mmCIF file of N, CA and C in Angstrom:
data_model
loop_
_atom_site.group_PDB
_atom_site.id
_atom_site.type_symbol
_atom_site.label_atom_id
_atom_site.label_comp_id
_atom_site.label_asym_id
_atom_site.label_seq_id
_atom_site.Cartn_x
_atom_site.Cartn_y
_atom_site.Cartn_z
ATOM 1 N N MET N 260 0.543 -0.909 0.131
ATOM 2 C CA MET N 260 -0.080 0.161 0.052
ATOM 3 C C MET N 260 1.002 0.837 -0.237
ATOM 4 N N ARG N 261 0.327 1.778 -0.641
ATOM 5 C CA ARG N 261 1.102 3.384 -1.145
ATOM 6 C C ARG N 261 -0.054 4.804 -0.689
ATOM 7 N N ILE N 262 0.824 5.191 0.233
ATOM 8 C CA ILE N 262 0.080 6.495 0.579
ATOM 9 C C ILE N 262 0.533 8.000 0.083
ATOM 10 N N SER N 263 -0.093 8.615 -0.657
ATOM 11 C CA SER N 263 0.694 10.177 -0.774
ATOM 12 C C SER N 263 -0.366 11.071 -0.038
ATOM 13 N N PHE N 264 0.138 11.647 0.244
ATOM 14 C CA PHE N 264 -0.340 13.268 1.283
ATOM 15 C C PHE N 264 -0.196 14.425 1.011
ATOM 16 N N SER N 265 -0.688 15.244 1.342
ATOM 17 C CA SER N 265 -0.339 16.903 0.562
ATOM 18 C C SER N 265 -1.316 17.779 0.986
ATOM 19 N N GLU N 266 -0.709 19.530 1.519
ATOM 20 C CA GLU N 266 -1.643 20.191 2.402
ATOM 21 C C GLU N 266 -1.889 21.651 1.677
ATOM 22 N N SER N 267 -2.531 22.126 0.655
ATOM 23 C CA SER N 267 -2.532 23.179 0.354
ATOM 24 C C SER N 267 -4.195 23.882 0.788
ATOM 25 N N GLY N 268 -3.612 25.493 0.663
ATOM 26 C CA GLY N 268 -4.584 26.418 0.895
ATOM 27 C C GLY N 268 -4.165 27.004 2.694
ATOM 28 N N GLY N 269 -4.506 27.543 3.517
ATOM 29 C CA GLY N 269 -4.288 28.701 4.728
ATOM 30 C C GLY N 269 -3.510 29.659 4.044
ATOM 31 N N VAL N 270 -3.107 29.758 5.591
ATOM 32 C CA VAL N 270 -3.118 31.575 5.556
ATOM 33 C C VAL N 270 -1.149 31.511 5.625
ATOM 34 N N ALA N 271 -0.304 30.068 5.789
ATOM 35 C CA ALA N 271 1.098 30.193 5.201
ATOM 36 C C ALA N 271 1.144 29.545 4.064
ATOM 37 N N TYR N 272 0.351 29.098 3.097
ATOM 38 C CA TYR N 272 1.282 28.241 2.059
ATOM 39 C C TYR N 272 1.985 29.105 1.158
ATOM 40 N N PHE N 273 2.615 27.710 0.198
ATOM 41 C CA PHE N 273 3.116 28.590 -0.453
ATOM 42 C C PHE N 273 3.066 28.049 -1.440
ATOM 43 N N PRO N 274 2.309 27.225 -2.442
ATOM 44 C CA PRO N 274 2.510 26.738 -3.876
ATOM 45 C C PRO N 274 3.767 26.448 -4.489
ATOM 46 N N GLY N 275 5.190 26.805 -4.727
ATOM 47 C CA GLY N 275 6.353 25.932 -4.487
ATOM 48 C C GLY N 275 6.887 25.519 -3.568
ATOM 49 N N LEU N 276 6.272 25.229 -2.258
ATOM 50 C CA LEU N 276 7.092 24.152 -1.096
ATOM 51 C C LEU N 276 5.814 23.050 -1.002
ATOM 52 N N ASN N 277 5.013 23.441 -2.225
ATOM 53 C CA ASN N 277 4.284 21.824 -0.801
ATOM 54 C C ASN N 277 4.675 20.827 -1.873
ATOM 55 N N LYS N 278 5.116 20.602 -1.388
ATOM 56 C CA LYS N 278 5.037 18.453 -1.911
ATOM 57 C C LYS N 278 4.570 17.522 -1.582
ATOM 58 N N PRO N 279 3.597 16.924 -2.596
ATOM 59 C CA PRO N 279 3.264 15.184 -1.528
ATOM 60 C C PRO N 279 4.402 14.719 -0.726
ATOM 61 N N ASN N 280 3.833 13.640 -0.006
ATOM 62 C CA ASN N 280 4.171 13.138 0.973
ATOM 63 C C ASN N 280 3.544 11.694 0.371
ATOM 64 N N THR N 281 4.872 10.988 0.536
ATOM 65 C CA THR N 281 4.635 9.291 0.123
ATOM 66 C C THR N 281 4.588 8.724 1.286
ATOM 67 N N ILE N 282 4.378 7.968 1.757
ATOM 68 C CA ILE N 282 4.747 7.159 3.184
ATOM 69 C C ILE N 282 4.293 5.526 2.004
ATOM 70 N N GLU N 283 4.593 5.015 1.870
ATOM 71 C CA GLU N 283 4.886 2.709 1.191
ATOM 72 C C GLU N 283 4.937 2.410 2.859
ATOM 73 N N VAL N 284 3.247 2.360 3.134
ATOM 74 C CA VAL N 284 2.654 0.881 4.258
ATOM 75 C C VAL N 284 3.442 -0.407 4.141
ATOM 76 N N ASP N 285 4.181 -0.364 3.356
ATOM 77 C CA ASP N 285 4.444 -2.593 3.363
ATOM 78 C C ASP N 285 6.121 -1.633 3.760
ATOM 79 N N ALA N 286 6.550 -0.882 3.692
ATOM 80 C CA ALA N 286 8.449 -0.948 5.161
ATOM 81 C C ALA N 286 7.831 0.279 5.917
ATOM 82 N N LEU N 287 6.917 -0.021 6.837
ATOM 83 C CA LEU N 287 6.726 0.595 7.468
ATOM 84 C C LEU N 287 6.914 -0.783 8.861
ATOM 85 N N PRO N 288 7.153 -0.674 9.677
ATOM 86 C CA PRO N 288 6.824 -1.471 10.941
ATOM 87 C C PRO N 288 5.410 -2.082 11.338
ATOM 88 N N GLU N 289 5.523 -3.176 11.758
ATOM 89 C CA GLU N 289 4.005 -4.318 11.670
ATOM 90 C C GLU N 289 2.995 -3.333 12.524
ATOM 91 N N GLY N 290 2.985 -2.686 13.561
ATOM 92 C CA GLY N 290 2.455 -1.749 14.283
ATOM 93 C C GLY N 290 2.456 -1.121 13.827
ATOM 94 N N ASP N 291 2.812 0.230 13.247
ATOM 95 C CA ASP N 291 1.851 1.307 11.732
ATOM 96 C C ASP N 291 1.571 0.709 10.808
ATOM 97 N N GLN N 292 2.334 -0.750 10.452
ATOM 98 C CA GLN N 292 0.713 -1.228 8.977
ATOM 99 C C GLN N 292 0.052 -0.922 9.611
ATOM 100 N N LYS N 293 -0.143 -1.658 10.491
ATOM 101 C CA LYS N 293 -1.808 -2.576 10.673
ATOM 102 C C LYS N 293 -2.631 -1.539 10.885
ATOM 103 N N GLU N 294 -1.966 -0.814 11.955
ATOM 104 C CA GLU N 294 -2.757 0.518 12.044
ATOM 105 C C GLU N 294 -3.512 1.296 10.956
ATOM 106 N N LEU N 295 -2.629 1.841 9.720
ATOM 107 C CA LEU N 295 -2.172 2.625 8.558
ATOM 108 C C LEU N 295 -3.978 1.717 8.421
ATOM 109 N N ARG N 296 -3.207 0.382 7.508
ATOM 110 C CA ARG N 296 -4.599 -0.025 7.331
ATOM 111 C C ARG N 296 -6.574 -0.055 8.522
ATOM 112 N N GLN N 297 -6.145 -0.506 9.061
ATOM 113 C CA GLN N 297 -7.243 -0.310 9.722
ATOM 114 C C GLN N 297 -7.733 1.083 10.062
ATOM 115 N N LEU N 298 -6.698 2.185 9.983
ATOM 116 C CA LEU N 298 -7.847 3.311 9.839
ATOM 117 C C LEU N 298 -8.508 3.495 8.121
ATOM 118 N N VAL N 299 -7.973 2.305 7.166
ATOM 119 C CA VAL N 299 -8.007 3.262 6.093
ATOM 120 C C VAL N 299 -9.356 2.739 6.259
ATOM 121 N N ASP N 300 -9.461 1.665 6.733
ATOM 122 C CA ASP N 300 -10.842 0.251 6.833
ATOM 123 C C ASP N 300 -11.563 1.045 6.964
ATOM 124 N N ALA N 301 -11.694 1.669 8.992
ATOM 125 C CA ALA N 301 -12.489 2.428 9.543
ATOM 126 C C ALA N 301 -13.119 2.766 8.686
ATOM 127 N N SER N 302 -12.318 4.463 7.645
ATOM 128 C CA SER N 302 -12.748 5.882 7.209
ATOM 129 C C SER N 302 -13.147 4.920 5.951
ATOM 130 N N GLU N 303 -13.822 3.804 5.207
ATOM 131 C CA GLU N 303 -14.292 3.381 4.356
ATOM 132 C C GLU N 303 -13.544 4.054 2.637
ATOM 133 N N PHE N 304 -12.775 4.459 3.149
ATOM 134 C CA PHE N 304 -11.394 5.606 2.464
ATOM 135 C C PHE N 304 -12.441 5.301 0.344
ATOM 136 N N PHE N 305 -11.702 3.538 0.199
ATOM 137 C CA PHE N 305 -12.011 3.326 -0.827
ATOM 138 C C PHE N 305 -13.586 3.815 -1.462
ATOM 139 N N ALA N 306 -14.924 3.591 -0.172
ATOM 140 C CA ALA N 306 -15.952 3.816 -1.018
ATOM 141 C C ALA N 306 -15.768 5.390 -1.009
ATOM 142 N N LEU N 307 -15.655 6.158 -0.323
ATOM 143 C CA LEU N 307 -15.284 7.414 -0.172
ATOM 144 C C LEU N 307 -15.350 8.200 -2.017
ATOM 145 N N PRO N 308 -16.184 9.634 -1.565
ATOM 146 C CA PRO N 308 -16.250 9.973 -3.579
ATOM 147 C C PRO N 308 -14.510 10.952 -3.628
ATOM 148 N N GLU N 309 -14.258 10.516 -4.896
ATOM 149 C CA GLU N 309 -13.238 11.162 -6.040
ATOM 150 C C GLU N 309 -12.293 12.398 -5.546
ATOM 151 N N GLY N 310 -11.903 12.662 -5.826
ATOM 152 C CA GLY N 310 -11.595 14.910 -6.308
ATOM 153 C C GLY N 310 -10.278 15.493 -6.125
ATOM 154 N N ARG N 311 -10.586 16.229 -6.302
ATOM 155 C CA ARG N 311 -9.788 17.242 -6.409
ATOM 156 C C ARG N 311 -9.667 18.352 -5.583
ATOM 157 N N ARG N 312 -8.842 19.191 -5.584
ATOM 158 C CA ARG N 312 -9.679 20.634 -5.089
ATOM 159 C C ARG N 312 -10.691 21.205 -4.913
ATOM 160 N N PRO N 313 -11.088 22.128 -4.902
ATOM 161 C CA PRO N 313 -12.338 22.753 -5.939
ATOM 162 C C PRO N 313 -11.270 24.206 -6.656
ATOM 163 N N ALA N 314 -11.835 23.875 -7.578
ATOM 164 C CA ALA N 314 -11.587 25.021 -8.240
ATOM 165 C C ALA N 314 -11.054 26.909 -8.046
ATOM 166 N N ARG N 315 -12.791 26.416 -6.975
ATOM 167 C CA ARG N 315 -12.381 28.622 -6.588
ATOM 168 C C ARG N 315 -12.979 27.733 -5.130
ATOM 169 N N ALA N 316 -11.622 27.575 -4.601
ATOM 170 C CA ALA N 316 -11.363 27.334 -3.015
ATOM 171 C C ALA N 316 -11.744 28.809 -2.640
ATOM 172 N N VAL N 317 -11.750 29.452 -1.424
ATOM 173 C CA VAL N 317 -11.848 29.932 -0.786
ATOM 174 C C VAL N 317 -11.423 30.170 0.457
ATOM 175 N N ARG N 318 -10.394 31.401 -0.791
ATOM 176 C CA ARG N 318 -8.757 32.204 -0.018
ATOM 177 C C ARG N 318 -8.577 31.593 1.394
ATOM 178 N N GLY N 319 -7.563 30.829 2.291
ATOM 179 C CA GLY N 319 -7.353 31.046 3.436
ATOM 180 C C GLY N 319 -7.591 29.378 3.622
ATOM 181 N N MET N 320 -8.001 28.282 2.661
ATOM 182 C CA MET N 320 -8.777 27.623 3.044
ATOM 183 C C MET N 320 -7.822 26.284 2.607
ATOM 184 N N GLN N 321 -8.207 25.076 4.030
ATOM 185 C CA GLN N 321 -6.737 24.083 4.217
ATOM 186 C C GLN N 321 -7.321 23.616 3.311
ATOM 187 N N HIS N 322 -6.656 22.910 3.231
ATOM 188 C CA HIS N 322 -7.438 21.142 1.660
ATOM 189 C C HIS N 322 -6.684 20.536 1.992
ATOM 190 N N TYR N 323 -6.302 19.227 2.280
ATOM 191 C CA TYR N 323 -5.528 18.078 2.356
ATOM 192 C C TYR N 323 -5.947 16.925 1.410
ATOM 193 N N THR N 324 -5.007 17.155 0.217
ATOM 194 C CA THR N 324 -5.479 15.266 -0.935
ATOM 195 C C THR N 324 -5.170 14.522 -0.001
ATOM 196 N N LEU N 325 -5.433 13.772 -0.395
ATOM 197 C CA LEU N 325 -4.694 12.046 0.464
ATOM 198 C C LEU N 325 -5.036 10.375 -0.620
ATOM 199 N N THR N 326 -4.479 10.356 -1.347
ATOM 200 C CA THR N 326 -3.865 9.036 -2.163
ATOM 201 C C THR N 326 -3.814 7.993 -2.029
ATOM 202 N N ILE N 327 -5.087 6.912 -1.488
ATOM 203 C CA ILE N 327 -4.735 5.428 -1.232
ATOM 204 C C ILE N 327 -4.497 5.026 -2.917
ATOM 205 N N SER N 328 -2.959 3.695 -2.658
ATOM 206 C CA SER N 328 -2.489 2.625 -4.232
ATOM 207 C C SER N 328 -2.771 1.795 -2.838
ATOM 208 N N GLU N 329 -4.055 0.453 -3.911
ATOM 209 C CA GLU N 329 -2.891 -0.721 -2.851
ATOM 210 C C GLU N 329 -4.113 -2.088 -3.476
ATOM 211 N N GLY N 330 -2.878 -2.364 -4.239
ATOM 212 C CA GLY N 330 -3.416 -4.027 -5.485
ATOM 213 C C GLY N 330 -3.524 -2.932 -6.555
ATOM 214 N N ASP N 331 -4.268 -3.583 -6.980
ATOM 215 C CA ASP N 331 -5.241 -2.586 -8.323
ATOM 216 C C ASP N 331 -6.270 -1.088 -8.481
ATOM 217 N N ARG N 332 -6.200 -0.505 -6.847
ATOM 218 C CA ARG N 332 -7.070 -0.062 -7.143
ATOM 219 C C ARG N 332 -6.020 1.487 -6.045
ATOM 220 N N GLU N 333 -6.935 2.919 -6.679
ATOM 221 C CA GLU N 333 -6.422 3.439 -5.971
ATOM 222 C C GLU N 333 -7.594 4.791 -6.429
ATOM 223 N N ARG N 334 -7.738 5.107 -5.088
ATOM 224 C CA ARG N 334 -8.414 6.898 -4.923
ATOM 225 C C ARG N 334 -8.504 8.159 -4.582
ATOM 226 N N THR N 335 -8.228 8.799 -4.961
ATOM 227 C CA THR N 335 -7.858 10.240 -4.823
ATOM 228 C C THR N 335 -9.026 11.248 -3.582
ATOM 229 N N VAL N 336 -8.835 11.935 -2.622
ATOM 230 C CA VAL N 336 -9.347 12.780 -1.410
ATOM 231 C C VAL N 336 -9.140 13.304 -1.337
ATOM 232 N N CYS N 337 -10.388 14.353 -1.408
ATOM 233 C CA CYS N 337 -9.571 16.236 -1.139
ATOM 234 C C CYS N 337 -10.771 17.119 -0.555
ATOM 235 N N VAL N 338 -10.405 17.013 0.719
ATOM 236 C CA VAL N 338 -11.196 17.239 1.854
ATOM 237 C C VAL N 338 -10.363 19.004 2.583
ATOM 238 N N PRO N 339 -11.595 19.496 2.848
ATOM 239 C CA PRO N 339 -12.177 20.450 3.133
ATOM 240 C C PRO N 339 -10.528 19.978 5.122
ATOM 241 N N ALA N 340 -10.239 21.313 5.280
ATOM 242 C CA ALA N 340 -9.282 21.074 7.128
ATOM 243 C C ALA N 340 -11.195 21.964 7.897
ATOM 244 N N PRO N 341 -11.310 21.789 9.141
ATOM 245 C CA PRO N 341 -11.125 20.382 9.863
ATOM 246 C C PRO N 341 -11.802 19.818 8.875
ATOM 247 N N VAL N 342 -10.883 18.361 9.076
ATOM 248 C CA VAL N 342 -11.599 16.945 8.576
ATOM 249 C C VAL N 342 -13.474 17.251 9.084
ATOM 250 N N ASP N 343 -14.131 16.493 9.098
ATOM 251 C CA ASP N 343 -15.336 16.304 9.583
ATOM 252 C C ASP N 343 -16.423 14.749 10.013
ATOM 253 N N SER N 344 -15.124 13.775 9.381
ATOM 254 C CA SER N 344 -15.113 12.530 9.726
ATOM 255 C C SER N 344 -14.776 12.350 10.814
ATOM 256 N N GLY N 345 -14.993 11.410 11.781
ATOM 257 C CA GLY N 345 -13.724 10.809 12.518
ATOM 258 C C GLY N 345 -13.098 10.119 12.162
ATOM 259 N N PRO N 346 -14.071 8.989 11.480
ATOM 260 C CA PRO N 346 -12.630 8.249 11.203
ATOM 261 C C PRO N 346 -11.937 7.687 10.040
ATOM 262 N N LEU N 347 -12.292 9.089 8.859
ATOM 263 C CA LEU N 347 -11.314 9.992 8.458
ATOM 264 C C LEU N 347 -10.009 10.728 8.867
ATOM 265 N N GLN N 348 -11.033 11.815 9.373
ATOM 266 C CA GLN N 348 -9.404 12.943 10.130
ATOM 267 C C GLN N 348 -8.649 11.714 11.379
ATOM 268 N N GLY N 349 -8.868 10.385 11.868
ATOM 269 C CA GLY N 349 -8.256 9.398 12.376
ATOM 270 C C GLY N 349 -6.554 8.821 11.463
ATOM 271 N N LEU N 350 -7.733 9.360 10.016
ATOM 272 C CA LEU N 350 -6.561 8.473 9.365
ATOM 273 C C LEU N 350 -5.395 9.176 8.911
ATOM 274 N N MET N 351 -6.145 10.916 8.873
ATOM 275 C CA MET N 351 -5.800 11.636 8.280
ATOM 276 C C MET N 351 -4.641 12.363 9.185
ATOM 277 N N GLN N 352 -4.678 12.201 10.628
ATOM 278 C CA GLN N 352 -3.864 12.474 11.598
ATOM 279 C C GLN N 352 -2.869 11.454 11.981
ATOM 280 N N CYS N 353 -3.159 10.044 11.676
ATOM 281 C CA CYS N 353 -1.679 9.101 11.663
ATOM 282 C C CYS N 353 -0.830 9.471 10.336
ATOM 283 N N VAL N 354 -1.651 9.715 9.156
ATOM 284 C CA VAL N 354 -0.489 9.507 7.764
ATOM 285 C C VAL N 354 1.011 11.066 7.843
ATOM 286 N N ARG N 355 -0.884 12.875 9.326
ATOM 287 C CA ARG N 355 0.580 13.922 8.678
ATOM 288 C C ARG N 355 1.470 12.870 9.273
ATOM 289 N N ARG N 356 0.805 12.489 10.909
ATOM 290 C CA ARG N 356 2.600 12.048 11.948
ATOM 291 C C ARG N 356 3.071 11.009 10.741
ATOM 292 N N HIS N 357 3.927 10.212 10.123
ATOM 293 C CA HIS N 357 4.161 9.415 9.539
ATOM 294 C C HIS N 357 4.898 10.968 8.235
ATOM 295 N N VAL N 358 4.829 11.472 8.151
ATOM 296 C CA VAL N 358 5.446 12.272 7.642
ATOM 297 C C VAL N 358 5.791 13.027 7.733
ATOM 298 N N SER N 359 5.282 13.929 8.219
ATOM 299 C CA SER N 359 6.483 14.803 9.490
ATOM 300 C C SER N 359 7.499 14.229 10.373
ATOM 301 N N GLY N 360 7.521 12.901 10.679
ATOM 302 C CA GLY N 360 8.811 12.436 10.915
ATOM 303 C C GLY N 360 8.823 11.933 11.974
#
């Protein structure tokens, strides 16, 4: 499983510095792999509507873009901050923890 994560918008957003971060889940320790897989399942990520950042985003509004690939499945979801779904929020927090080191 591969997870790509990026943030856009917000008051401190600089487009040139916004690069997606990628996590190779299979390269993580077993406990972290299990946690991420459980969060993907709990959020029903592959059933969420696909989408990219809205064309006319409200100035200063922050968005998260998350792409998850597993086998022949891939989905990209863009959600505004704050994330209003508990399971999806848990997934986003875990992913952010892994990409921030």
